PDB file of C-alpha atoms in Angstrom:
ATOM      1  CA  MET A   6       0.000   0.000   0.000  1.00 86.00           C
ATOM      2  CA  GLY A   7       1.357   3.462  -0.946  1.00 87.00           C
ATOM      3  CA  GLY A   8       1.976   6.181   1.618  1.00 87.00           C
ATOM      4  CA  ILE A   9      -1.102   8.197   0.633  1.00 91.00           C
ATOM      5  CA  ALA A  10      -3.418   5.190   0.953  1.00 93.00           C
ATOM      6  CA  ALA A  11      -1.786   4.289   4.285  1.00 95.00           C
ATOM      7  CA  ASP A  12      -2.369   7.838   5.577  1.00 96.00           C
ATOM      8  CA  ARG A  13      -5.976   7.677   4.462  1.00 97.00           C
ATOM      9  CA  LEU A  14      -6.462   4.302   6.150  1.00 97.00           C
ATOM     10  CA  ARG A  15      -4.902   5.608   9.361  1.00 98.00           C
ATOM     11  CA  SER A  16      -7.131   8.696   9.274  1.00 97.00           C
ATOM     12  CA  ILE A  17     -10.262   6.568   8.780  1.00 98.00           C
ATOM     13  CA  ILE A  18      -9.366   4.279  11.673  1.00 98.00           C
ATOM     14  CA  GLU A  19      -8.458   7.114  14.050  1.00 98.00           C
ATOM     15  CA  ARG A  20     -11.653   9.016  13.310  1.00 98.00           C
ATOM     16  CA  VAL A  21     -13.765   5.883  13.943  1.00 98.00           C
ATOM     17  CA  GLU A  22     -11.883   5.230  17.187  1.00 98.00           C
ATOM     18  CA  ARG A  23     -12.461   8.798  18.374  1.00 98.00           C
ATOM     19  CA  LEU A  24     -16.194   8.632  17.621  1.00 98.00           C
ATOM     20  CA  GLU A  25     -16.490   5.206  19.287  1.00 98.00           C
ATOM     21  CA  GLU A  26     -14.775   6.679  22.334  1.00 98.00           C
ATOM     22  CA  GLU A  27     -17.292   9.536  22.456  1.00 98.00           C
ATOM     23  CA  ARG A  28     -20.164   7.107  21.990  1.00 98.00           C
ATOM     24  CA  LYS A  29     -18.900   4.982  24.862  1.00 98.00           C
ATOM     25  CA  ALA A  30     -18.663   8.099  27.067  1.00 98.00           C
ATOM     26  CA  LEU A  31     -22.290   8.965  26.229  1.00 98.00           C
ATOM     27  CA  SER A  32     -23.393   5.442  27.173  1.00 98.00           C
ATOM     28  CA  GLY A  33     -21.624   5.958  30.487  1.00 98.00           C
ATOM     29  CA  ASP A  34     -23.412   9.295  30.993  1.00 98.00           C
ATOM     30  CA  ILE A  35     -26.780   7.645  30.271  1.00 98.00           C
ATOM     31  CA  ARG A  36     -26.004   4.875  32.763  1.00 98.00           C
ATOM     32  CA  ASP A  37     -25.125   7.542  35.356  1.00 98.00           C
ATOM     33  CA  ILE A  38     -28.488   9.261  34.885  1.00 98.00           C
ATOM     34  CA  PHE A  39     -30.287   5.960  35.409  1.00 98.00           C
ATOM     35  CA  THR A  40     -28.247   5.380  38.573  1.00 98.00           C
ATOM     36  CA  GLU A  41     -29.264   8.849  39.759  1.00 97.00           C
ATOM     37  CA  ALA A  42     -32.915   8.071  38.901  1.00 98.00           C
ATOM     38  CA  LYS A  43     -32.785   4.857  40.911  1.00 98.00           C
ATOM     39  CA  SER A  44     -31.238   6.671  43.888  1.00 97.00           C
ATOM     40  CA  ALA A  45     -34.071   9.207  43.680  1.00 96.00           C
ATOM     41  CA  GLY A  46     -36.568   6.346  44.019  1.00 97.00           C
ATOM     42  CA  PHE A  47     -37.708   6.038  40.399  1.00 98.00           C
ATOM     43  CA  ASP A  48     -38.197   2.690  38.646  1.00 98.00           C
ATOM     44  CA  VAL A  49     -35.624   2.519  35.849  1.00 98.00           C
ATOM     45  CA  LYS A  50     -37.481  -0.126  33.811  1.00 97.00           C
ATOM     46  CA  VAL A  51     -40.592   2.049  33.793  1.00 98.00           C
ATOM     47  CA  ILE A  52     -38.567   5.135  32.804  1.00 98.00           C
ATOM     48  CA  ARG A  53     -37.167   3.168  29.851  1.00 98.00           C
ATOM     49  CA  GLN A  54     -40.711   2.228  28.874  1.00 97.00           C
ATOM     50  CA  ILE A  55     -41.729   5.913  29.039  1.00 98.00           C
ATOM     51  CA  ILE A  56     -38.825   6.799  26.740  1.00 98.00           C
ATOM     52  CA  ARG A  57     -39.870   4.076  24.292  1.00 97.00           C
ATOM     53  CA  LEU A  58     -43.449   5.381  24.312  1.00 96.00           C
ATOM     54  CA  ARG A  59     -42.309   8.974  23.699  1.00 97.00           C
ATOM     55  CA  ARG A  60     -40.424   7.807  20.596  1.00 97.00           C
ATOM     56  CA  GLN A  61     -43.653   6.514  19.038  1.00 96.00           C
ATOM     57  CA  GLU A  62     -46.544   8.471  17.541  1.00 97.00           C
ATOM     58  CA  PRO A  63     -49.336   8.938  20.166  1.00 94.00           C
ATOM     59  CA  ALA A  64     -51.896   7.423  17.754  1.00 97.00           C
ATOM     60  CA  GLU A  65     -49.685   4.353  17.312  1.00 96.00           C
ATOM     61  CA  VAL A  66     -49.236   4.001  21.091  1.00 96.00           C
ATOM     62  CA  GLU A  67     -52.988   4.180  21.597  1.00 96.00           C
ATOM     63  CA  GLU A  68     -53.702   1.623  18.888  1.00 97.00           C
ATOM     64  CA  GLN A  69     -51.199  -0.845  20.343  1.00 97.00           C
ATOM     65  CA  GLU A  70     -52.542  -0.396  23.863  1.00 96.00           C
ATOM     66  CA  THR A  71     -56.053  -1.073  22.619  1.00 97.00           C
ATOM     67  CA  LEU A  72     -54.858  -4.240  20.859  1.00 97.00           C
ATOM     68  CA  LEU A  73     -52.904  -5.299  23.946  1.00 97.00           C
ATOM     69  CA  ASP A  74     -56.080  -5.049  26.028  1.00 97.00           C
ATOM     70  CA  ILE A  75     -58.054  -7.055  23.464  1.00 97.00           C
ATOM     71  CA  TYR A  76     -55.402  -9.799  23.283  1.00 98.00           C
ATOM     72  CA  ARG A  77     -55.080  -9.976  27.062  1.00 97.00           C
ATOM     73  CA  ARG A  78     -58.818 -10.328  27.504  1.00 96.00           C
ATOM     74  CA  ALA A  79     -58.957 -12.980  24.761  1.00 96.00           C
ATOM     75  CA  LEU A  80     -56.267 -14.945  26.646  1.00 96.00           C
ATOM     76  CA  GLY A  81     -57.901 -14.425  30.035  1.00 92.00           C
ATOM     77  CA  MET A  82     -54.876 -12.521  31.343  1.00 87.00           C
TER      78      MET A  82
ATOM     79  CA  MET B  27     -46.565  12.383  42.294  1.00 86.00           C
ATOM     80  CA  GLY B  28     -45.744  15.868  43.623  1.00 87.00           C
ATOM     81  CA  GLY B  29     -44.624  18.689  41.344  1.00 87.00           C
ATOM     82  CA  ILE B  30     -40.979  18.502  42.418  1.00 91.00           C
ATOM     83  CA  ALA B  31     -40.779  14.773  41.753  1.00 93.00           C
ATOM     84  CA  ALA B  32     -42.514  15.272  38.405  1.00 95.00           C
ATOM     85  CA  ASP B  33     -39.989  17.964  37.430  1.00 96.00           C
ATOM     86  CA  ARG B  34     -37.146  15.687  38.425  1.00 97.00           C
ATOM     87  CA  LEU B  35     -38.608  12.792  36.400  1.00 97.00           C
ATOM     88  CA  ARG B  36     -39.050  15.038  33.364  1.00 97.00           C
ATOM     89  CA  SER B  37     -35.466  16.305  33.694  1.00 97.00           C
ATOM     90  CA  ILE B  38     -34.116  12.730  33.894  1.00 98.00           C
ATOM     91  CA  ILE B  39     -36.066  11.641  30.830  1.00 98.00           C
ATOM     92  CA  GLU B  40     -35.131  14.693  28.749  1.00 98.00           C
ATOM     93  CA  ARG B  41     -31.436  14.350  29.583  1.00 98.00           C
ATOM     94  CA  VAL B  42     -31.462  10.661  28.599  1.00 98.00           C
ATOM     95  CA  GLU B  43     -33.283  11.494  25.366  1.00 98.00           C
ATOM     96  CA  ARG B  44     -30.746  14.198  24.506  1.00 98.00           C
ATOM     97  CA  LEU B  45     -27.799  11.871  25.134  1.00 98.00           C
ATOM     98  CA  GLU B  46     -29.448   9.060  23.139  1.00 98.00           C
ATOM     99  CA  GLU B  47     -29.940  11.528  20.292  1.00 98.00           C
ATOM    100  CA  GLU B  48     -26.238  12.439  20.381  1.00 98.00           C
ATOM    101  CA  ARG B  49     -25.268   8.775  20.531  1.00 98.00           C
ATOM    102  CA  LYS B  50     -27.429   8.042  17.499  1.00 98.00           C
ATOM    103  CA  ALA B  51     -25.783  10.931  15.622  1.00 98.00           C
ATOM    104  CA  LEU B  52     -22.342   9.494  16.438  1.00 98.00           C
ATOM    105  CA  SER B  53     -23.402   6.076  15.129  1.00 98.00           C
ATOM    106  CA  GLY B  54     -24.469   7.813  11.918  1.00 98.00           C
ATOM    107  CA  ASP B  55     -21.089   9.577  11.682  1.00 98.00           C
ATOM    108  CA  ILE B  56     -19.281   6.248  12.135  1.00 98.00           C
ATOM    109  CA  ARG B  57     -21.422   4.663   9.427  1.00 98.00           C
ATOM    110  CA  ASP B  58     -20.558   7.588   7.122  1.00 98.00           C
ATOM    111  CA  ILE B  59     -16.828   7.037   7.641  1.00 98.00           C
ATOM    112  CA  PHE B  60     -17.209   3.352   6.751  1.00 98.00           C
ATOM    113  CA  THR B  61     -19.140   4.348   3.621  1.00 98.00           C
ATOM    114  CA  GLU B  62     -16.288   6.717   2.744  1.00 97.00           C
ATOM    115  CA  ALA B  63     -13.766   3.926   3.410  1.00 98.00           C
ATOM    116  CA  LYS B  64     -15.647   1.552   1.103  1.00 98.00           C
ATOM    117  CA  SER B  65     -15.793   4.193  -1.634  1.00 97.00           C
ATOM    118  CA  ALA B  66     -12.021   4.647  -1.277  1.00 96.00           C
ATOM    119  CA  GLY B  67     -11.597   0.908  -1.965  1.00 97.00           C
ATOM    120  CA  PHE B  68     -10.937  -0.328   1.580  1.00 98.00           C
ATOM    121  CA  ASP B  69     -12.475  -3.510   2.986  1.00 98.00           C
ATOM    122  CA  VAL B  70     -14.767  -2.460   5.845  1.00 98.00           C
ATOM    123  CA  LYS B  71     -14.797  -5.870   7.557  1.00 97.00           C
ATOM    124  CA  VAL B  72     -11.003  -5.847   7.676  1.00 98.00           C
ATOM    125  CA  ILE B  73     -10.937  -2.282   9.023  1.00 98.00           C
ATOM    126  CA  ARG B  74     -13.293  -3.382  11.810  1.00 98.00           C
ATOM    127  CA  GLN B  75     -10.923  -6.252  12.578  1.00 97.00           C
ATOM    128  CA  ILE B  76      -7.990  -3.807  12.740  1.00 98.00           C
ATOM    129  CA  ILE B  77      -9.945  -1.632  15.200  1.00 98.00           C
ATOM    130  CA  ARG B  78     -10.700  -4.706  17.353  1.00 97.00           C
ATOM    131  CA  LEU B  79      -7.003  -5.671  17.327  1.00 96.00           C
ATOM    132  CA  ARG B  80      -5.918  -2.139  18.303  1.00 97.00           C
ATOM    133  CA  ARG B  81      -8.217  -2.302  21.346  1.00 97.00           C
ATOM    134  CA  GLN B  82      -6.333  -5.343  22.682  1.00 96.00           C
ATOM    135  CA  GLU B  83      -2.880  -5.522  24.242  1.00 97.00           C
ATOM    136  CA  PRO B  84      -0.239  -6.476  21.591  1.00 94.00           C
ATOM    137  CA  ALA B  85       0.937  -9.394  23.759  1.00 97.00           C
ATOM    138  CA  GLU B  86      -2.623 -10.691  23.992  1.00 96.00           C
ATOM    139  CA  VAL B  87      -3.107 -10.378  20.217  1.00 96.00           C
ATOM    140  CA  GLU B  88       0.101 -12.304  19.594  1.00 96.00           C
ATOM    141  CA  GLU B  89      -0.842 -15.070  22.026  1.00 97.00           C
ATOM    142  CA  GLN B  90      -4.261 -15.522  20.447  1.00 96.00           C
ATOM    143  CA  GLU B  91      -2.815 -15.577  16.936  1.00 96.00           C
ATOM    144  CA  THR B  92      -0.343 -18.257  17.993  1.00 97.00           C
ATOM    145  CA  LEU B  93      -3.160 -20.330  19.494  1.00 97.00           C
ATOM    146  CA  LEU B  94      -5.289 -19.795  16.397  1.00 97.00           C
ATOM    147  CA  ASP B  95      -2.488 -21.202  14.232  1.00 97.00           C
ATOM    148  CA  ILE B  96      -2.071 -24.198  16.542  1.00 97.00           C
ATOM    149  CA  TYR B  97      -5.798 -24.950  16.558  1.00 98.00           C
ATOM    150  CA  ARG B  98      -6.076 -24.577  12.788  1.00 97.00           C
ATOM    151  CA  ARG B  99      -3.191 -26.935  12.194  1.00 96.00           C
ATOM    152  CA  ALA B 100      -4.654 -29.450  14.676  1.00 96.00           C
ATOM    153  CA  LEU B 101      -7.921 -29.331  12.707  1.00 96.00           C
ATOM    154  CA  GLY B 102      -6.198 -29.512   9.326  1.00 92.00           C
ATOM    155  CA  MET B 103      -7.585 -26.116   8.310  1.00 87.00           C
TER     156      MET B 103
ATOM    157  CA  MET C  23      -1.076 -30.375  19.830  1.00 86.00           C
ATOM    158  CA  GLY C  24      -1.276 -34.140  20.354  1.00 87.00           C
ATOM    159  CA  GLY C  25      -3.786 -36.320  18.524  1.00 87.00           C
ATOM    160  CA  ILE C  26      -6.019 -36.793  21.584  1.00 91.00           C
ATOM    161  CA  ALA C  27      -6.231 -33.053  22.248  1.00 93.00           C
ATOM    162  CA  ALA C  28      -6.916 -32.426  18.546  1.00 95.00           C
ATOM    163  CA  ASP C  29      -9.754 -34.985  18.596  1.00 96.00           C
ATOM    164  CA  ARG C  30     -11.191 -33.341  21.681  1.00 97.00           C
ATOM    165  CA  LEU C  31     -10.967 -29.882  20.085  1.00 97.00           C
ATOM    166  CA  ARG C  32     -12.649 -31.148  16.920  1.00 98.00           C
ATOM    167  CA  SER C  33     -15.415 -32.790  18.973  1.00 97.00           C
ATOM    168  CA  ILE C  34     -16.021 -29.563  20.934  1.00 98.00           C
ATOM    169  CA  ILE C  35     -16.226 -27.477  17.770  1.00 98.00           C
ATOM    170  CA  GLU C  36     -18.501 -29.906  15.931  1.00 98.00           C
ATOM    171  CA  ARG C  37     -20.891 -30.173  18.865  1.00 98.00           C
ATOM    172  CA  VAL C  38     -21.113 -26.365  19.148  1.00 98.00           C
ATOM    173  CA  GLU C  39     -21.706 -26.089  15.397  1.00 98.00           C
ATOM    174  CA  ARG C  40     -24.478 -28.675  15.540  1.00 98.00           C
ATOM    175  CA  LEU C  41     -26.223 -26.900  18.430  1.00 98.00           C
ATOM    176  CA  GLU C  42     -25.851 -23.507  16.723  1.00 98.00           C
ATOM    177  CA  GLU C  43     -27.400 -25.040  13.608  1.00 98.00           C
ATOM    178  CA  GLU C  44     -30.379 -26.285  15.662  1.00 98.00           C
ATOM    179  CA  ARG C  45     -30.709 -22.913  17.371  1.00 98.00           C
ATOM    180  CA  LYS C  46     -30.737 -21.167  14.000  1.00 98.00           C
ATOM    181  CA  ALA C  47     -33.455 -23.547  12.787  1.00 98.00           C
ATOM    182  CA  LEU C  48     -35.564 -22.739  15.873  1.00 98.00           C
ATOM    183  CA  SER C  49     -35.169 -19.001  15.203  1.00 98.00           C
ATOM    184  CA  GLY C  50     -36.419 -19.663  11.673  1.00 98.00           C
ATOM    185  CA  ASP C  51     -39.409 -21.611  13.044  1.00 98.00           C
ATOM    186  CA  ILE C  52     -40.252 -18.722  15.409  1.00 98.00           C
ATOM    187  CA  ARG C  53     -40.031 -16.252  12.535  1.00 98.00           C
ATOM    188  CA  ASP C  54     -42.382 -18.493  10.513  1.00 98.00           C
ATOM    189  CA  ILE C  55     -44.978 -18.469  13.303  1.00 98.00           C
ATOM    190  CA  PHE C  56     -44.859 -14.657  13.430  1.00 98.00           C
ATOM    191  CA  THR C  57     -45.301 -14.549   9.644  1.00 98.00           C
ATOM    192  CA  GLU C  58     -48.312 -16.840  10.048  1.00 97.00           C
ATOM    193  CA  ALA C  59     -49.659 -14.602  12.848  1.00 98.00           C
ATOM    194  CA  LYS C  60     -49.322 -11.535  10.642  1.00 98.00           C
ATOM    195  CA  SER C  61     -51.099 -13.263   7.756  1.00 97.00           C
ATOM    196  CA  ALA C  62     -53.914 -14.169  10.162  1.00 96.00           C
ATOM    197  CA  GLY C  63     -54.312 -10.446  10.954  1.00 96.00           C
ATOM    198  CA  PHE C  64     -52.590 -10.303  14.339  1.00 98.00           C
ATOM    199  CA  ASP C  65     -50.219  -7.509  15.362  1.00 98.00           C
ATOM    200  CA  VAL C  66     -46.796  -9.098  15.820  1.00 98.00           C
ATOM    201  CA  LYS C  67     -45.417  -6.320  18.045  1.00 97.00           C
ATOM    202  CA  VAL C  68     -48.347  -6.715  20.423  1.00 98.00           C
ATOM    203  CA  ILE C  69     -47.936 -10.512  20.466  1.00 98.00           C
ATOM    204  CA  ARG C  70     -44.276 -10.019  21.439  1.00 98.00           C
ATOM    205  CA  GLN C  71     -45.412  -7.718  24.244  1.00 97.00           C
ATOM    206  CA  ILE C  72     -47.881 -10.386  25.457  1.00 98.00           C
ATOM    207  CA  ILE C  73     -45.062 -12.956  25.506  1.00 98.00           C
ATOM    208  CA  ARG C  74     -42.869 -10.556  27.522  1.00 97.00           C
ATOM    209  CA  LEU C  75     -45.714  -9.985  30.003  1.00 96.00           C
ATOM    210  CA  ARG C  76     -46.333 -13.734  30.404  1.00 97.00           C
ATOM    211  CA  ARG C  77     -42.659 -14.194  31.344  1.00 97.00           C
ATOM    212  CA  GLN C  78     -43.057 -11.826  34.327  1.00 96.00           C
ATOM    213  CA  GLU C  79     -44.837 -12.439  37.617  1.00 97.00           C
ATOM    214  CA  PRO C  80     -48.441 -11.033  37.479  1.00 94.00           C
ATOM    215  CA  ALA C  81     -47.794  -8.948  40.623  1.00 97.00           C
ATOM    216  CA  GLU C  82     -44.697  -7.435  39.014  1.00 96.00           C
ATOM    217  CA  VAL C  83     -46.624  -6.646  35.816  1.00 96.00           C
ATOM    218  CA  GLU C  84     -49.350  -4.945  37.810  1.00 96.00           C
ATOM    219  CA  GLU C  85     -46.890  -2.895  39.841  1.00 97.00           C
ATOM    220  CA  GLN C  86     -45.091  -1.683  36.721  1.00 97.00           C
ATOM    221  CA  GLU C  87     -48.335  -0.791  34.985  1.00 96.00           C
ATOM    222  CA  THR C  88     -49.397   1.233  38.009  1.00 97.00           C
ATOM    223  CA  LEU C  89     -46.074   3.079  38.004  1.00 97.00           C
ATOM    224  CA  LEU C  90     -46.291   3.628  34.257  1.00 97.00           C
ATOM    225  CA  ASP C  91     -49.679   5.293  34.718  1.00 97.00           C
ATOM    226  CA  ILE C  92     -48.341   7.498  37.533  1.00 97.00           C
ATOM    227  CA  TYR C  93     -45.293   8.561  35.500  1.00 98.00           C
ATOM    228  CA  ARG C  94     -47.379   9.268  32.403  1.00 97.00           C
ATOM    229  CA  ARG C  95     -49.800  11.409  34.346  1.00 96.00           C
ATOM    230  CA  ALA C  96     -46.918  13.280  36.022  1.00 96.00           C
ATOM    231  CA  LEU C  97     -45.518  14.015  32.552  1.00 95.00           C
ATOM    232  CA  GLY C  98     -48.890  14.977  31.106  1.00 92.00           C
ATOM    233  CA  MET C  99     -48.755  12.137  28.569  1.00 87.00           C
TER     234      MET C  99
ATOM    235  CA  MET D  25     -62.253 -11.258  19.640  1.00 86.00           C
ATOM    236  CA  GLY D  26     -64.214 -14.398  18.771  1.00 87.00           C
ATOM    237  CA  GLY D  27     -63.442 -17.793  20.309  1.00 87.00           C
ATOM    238  CA  ILE D  28     -61.778 -19.145  17.167  1.00 91.00           C
ATOM    239  CA  ALA D  29     -59.463 -16.139  16.844  1.00 93.00           C
ATOM    240  CA  ALA D  30     -58.660 -16.360  20.576  1.00 95.00           C
ATOM    241  CA  ASP D  31     -57.765 -20.047  20.210  1.00 96.00           C
ATOM    242  CA  ARG D  32     -55.561 -19.242  17.251  1.00 97.00           C
ATOM    243  CA  LEU D  33     -53.831 -16.445  19.170  1.00 97.00           C
ATOM    244  CA  ARG D  34     -53.263 -18.727  22.143  1.00 97.00           C
ATOM    245  CA  SER D  35     -51.854 -21.462  19.886  1.00 97.00           C
ATOM    246  CA  ILE D  36     -49.452 -18.975  18.218  1.00 98.00           C
ATOM    247  CA  ILE D  37     -48.215 -17.691  21.564  1.00 98.00           C
ATOM    248  CA  GLU D  38     -47.776 -21.130  23.113  1.00 98.00           C
ATOM    249  CA  ARG D  39     -45.859 -22.425  20.089  1.00 98.00           C
ATOM    250  CA  VAL D  40     -43.510 -19.421  20.177  1.00 98.00           C
ATOM    251  CA  GLU D  41     -42.993 -19.876  23.913  1.00 98.00           C
ATOM    252  CA  ARG D  42     -42.160 -23.569  23.442  1.00 98.00           C
ATOM    253  CA  LEU D  43     -39.630 -22.828  20.690  1.00 98.00           C
ATOM    254  CA  GLU D  44     -38.064 -20.000  22.713  1.00 98.00           C
ATOM    255  CA  GLU D  45     -37.747 -22.433  25.627  1.00 98.00           C
ATOM    256  CA  GLU D  46     -35.953 -24.944  23.395  1.00 98.00           C
ATOM    257  CA  ARG D  47     -33.712 -22.219  21.998  1.00 98.00           C
ATOM    258  CA  LYS D  48     -32.788 -21.119  25.509  1.00 98.00           C
ATOM    259  CA  ALA D  49     -31.949 -24.728  26.418  1.00 98.00           C
ATOM    260  CA  LEU D  50     -29.659 -24.970  23.362  1.00 98.00           C
ATOM    261  CA  SER D  51     -27.878 -21.753  24.382  1.00 98.00           C
ATOM    262  CA  GLY D  52     -27.317 -23.339  27.800  1.00 98.00           C
ATOM    263  CA  ASP D  53     -25.925 -26.504  26.163  1.00 98.00           C
ATOM    264  CA  ILE D  54     -23.531 -24.402  24.055  1.00 98.00           C
ATOM    265  CA  ARG D  55     -22.389 -22.529  27.156  1.00 98.00           C
ATOM    266  CA  ASP D  56     -21.778 -25.883  28.883  1.00 98.00           C
ATOM    267  CA  ILE D  57     -19.553 -27.066  26.025  1.00 98.00           C
ATOM    268  CA  PHE D  58     -17.495 -23.865  26.255  1.00 98.00           C
ATOM    269  CA  THR D  59     -17.163 -24.396  30.011  1.00 98.00           C
ATOM    270  CA  GLU D  60     -15.969 -27.942  29.311  1.00 97.00           C
ATOM    271  CA  ALA D  61     -13.519 -26.604  26.693  1.00 98.00           C
ATOM    272  CA  LYS D  62     -12.104 -24.114  29.179  1.00 98.00           C
ATOM    273  CA  SER D  63     -11.701 -26.825  31.830  1.00 97.00           C
ATOM    274  CA  ALA D  64      -9.829 -28.917  29.263  1.00 96.00           C
ATOM    275  CA  GLY D  65      -7.380 -26.028  28.810  1.00 97.00           C
ATOM    276  CA  PHE D  66      -8.633 -24.624  25.502  1.00 98.00           C
ATOM    277  CA  ASP D  67      -8.979 -20.882  24.817  1.00 98.00           C
ATOM    278  CA  VAL D  68     -12.680 -20.193  24.320  1.00 98.00           C
ATOM    279  CA  LYS D  69     -12.181 -16.924  22.410  1.00 97.00           C
ATOM    280  CA  VAL D  70      -9.931 -18.697  19.923  1.00 98.00           C
ATOM    281  CA  ILE D  71     -12.428 -21.566  19.542  1.00 98.00           C
ATOM    282  CA  ARG D  72     -15.122 -18.994  18.728  1.00 98.00           C
ATOM    283  CA  GLN D  73     -12.804 -17.494  16.121  1.00 97.00           C
ATOM    284  CA  ILE D  74     -12.260 -20.957  14.596  1.00 98.00           C
ATOM    285  CA  ILE D  75     -16.040 -21.458  14.385  1.00 98.00           C
ATOM    286  CA  ARG D  76     -16.423 -18.065  12.668  1.00 97.00           C
ATOM    287  CA  LEU D  77     -13.702 -18.969  10.169  1.00 96.00           C
ATOM    288  CA  ARG D  78     -15.312 -22.356   9.408  1.00 97.00           C
ATOM    289  CA  ARG D  79     -18.568 -20.556   8.537  1.00 97.00           C
ATOM    290  CA  GLN D  80     -16.831 -18.573   5.786  1.00 96.00           C
ATOM    291  CA  GLU D  81     -15.607 -19.761   2.391  1.00 97.00           C
ATOM    292  CA  PRO D  82     -11.862 -20.666   2.544  1.00 94.00           C
ATOM    293  CA  ALA D  83     -11.135 -18.307  -0.381  1.00 97.00           C
ATOM    294  CA  GLU D  84     -12.863 -15.469   1.466  1.00 96.00           C
ATOM    295  CA  VAL D  85     -10.913 -16.207   4.667  1.00 96.00           C
ATOM    296  CA  GLU D  86      -7.652 -16.169   2.744  1.00 96.00           C
ATOM    297  CA  GLU D  87      -8.472 -12.902   0.999  1.00 97.00           C
ATOM    298  CA  GLN D  88      -9.337 -11.192   4.275  1.00 97.00           C
ATOM    299  CA  GLU D  89      -6.201 -12.469   5.990  1.00 96.00           C
ATOM    300  CA  THR D  90      -4.106 -11.133   3.121  1.00 97.00           C
ATOM    301  CA  LEU D  91      -5.800  -7.738   3.410  1.00 97.00           C
ATOM    302  CA  LEU D  92      -5.405  -7.766   7.191  1.00 97.00           C
ATOM    303  CA  ASP D  93      -1.645  -8.294   6.763  1.00 97.00           C
ATOM    304  CA  ILE D  94      -1.442  -5.457   4.219  1.00 97.00           C
ATOM    305  CA  TYR D  95      -3.387  -3.042   6.440  1.00 98.00           C
ATOM    306  CA  ARG D  96      -1.351  -3.946   9.510  1.00 97.00           C
ATOM    307  CA  ARG D  97       1.916  -3.387   7.696  1.00 96.00           C
ATOM    308  CA  ALA D  98       0.642  -0.064   6.298  1.00 96.00           C
ATOM    309  CA  LEU D  99      -0.181   0.995   9.869  1.00 96.00           C
ATOM    310  CA  GLY D 100       3.103  -0.277  11.280  1.00 92.00           C
ATOM    311  CA  MET D 101       1.307  -2.745  13.554  1.00 88.00           C
TER     312      MET D 101
END
């Protein structure tokens, strides 16, 4: 491999490594917030569920909750 | 839930959402670099392998490569 | 590596490969059932949620649903 | 939901649960083999690498190993 290609390869790898490092730091920050939430008496699993719900369209959430009720009743749950 | 607890819950959720947004953006940036690498003629799978190797201690990499050779020869690969 | 160790290594690898093959086939069978469910007009996401709920203790499910309601109301959702 | 649809839904869910149970058991069996391998003195990470290599075409493995060597040399690794 020529010197220019080698430099390009090195640049690609170093940029990916830097971004992966930042991404890992963010994951750590998110974990810290959940630890704080737990210490404050909140239920982390339920907070995650809230976050999932907020990502969806309200109409979609409502439709799925209606279906969930119907299926549960059909199964006697 | 009292107003103070509700504010705290909202703050926790919004901070997590912001950090998840940033993390998603970083994943997009990483994907873009791999797309660039592919366009430049590099093999993305091999670049990922290089990044994995660089994360490990050189002595550990060498030991595992020695073992890999031994196992392959034992299996006639 | 001696012949006995090589035989043992080969046996280990072949047994893992066989089990992974079976596991992959089961994943395919599960996917097929969800395809069948979709064709029959069921919502696959909601069925997955039902299966998750059935894995938990009923008391735990109820507690989390109560909390979810409280959190949603606190957030005005 | 009518009785026939409810029966169908129940059948779908119970079949998925059975297959997921079997899949979980297989994962446990695979874990047991790796525990056995470790006790016998083998390196589990290297065995996993061997299994990955055996899944690929030999020509593909060779090509990637050649590229890996080229990239490593270009990076002075």
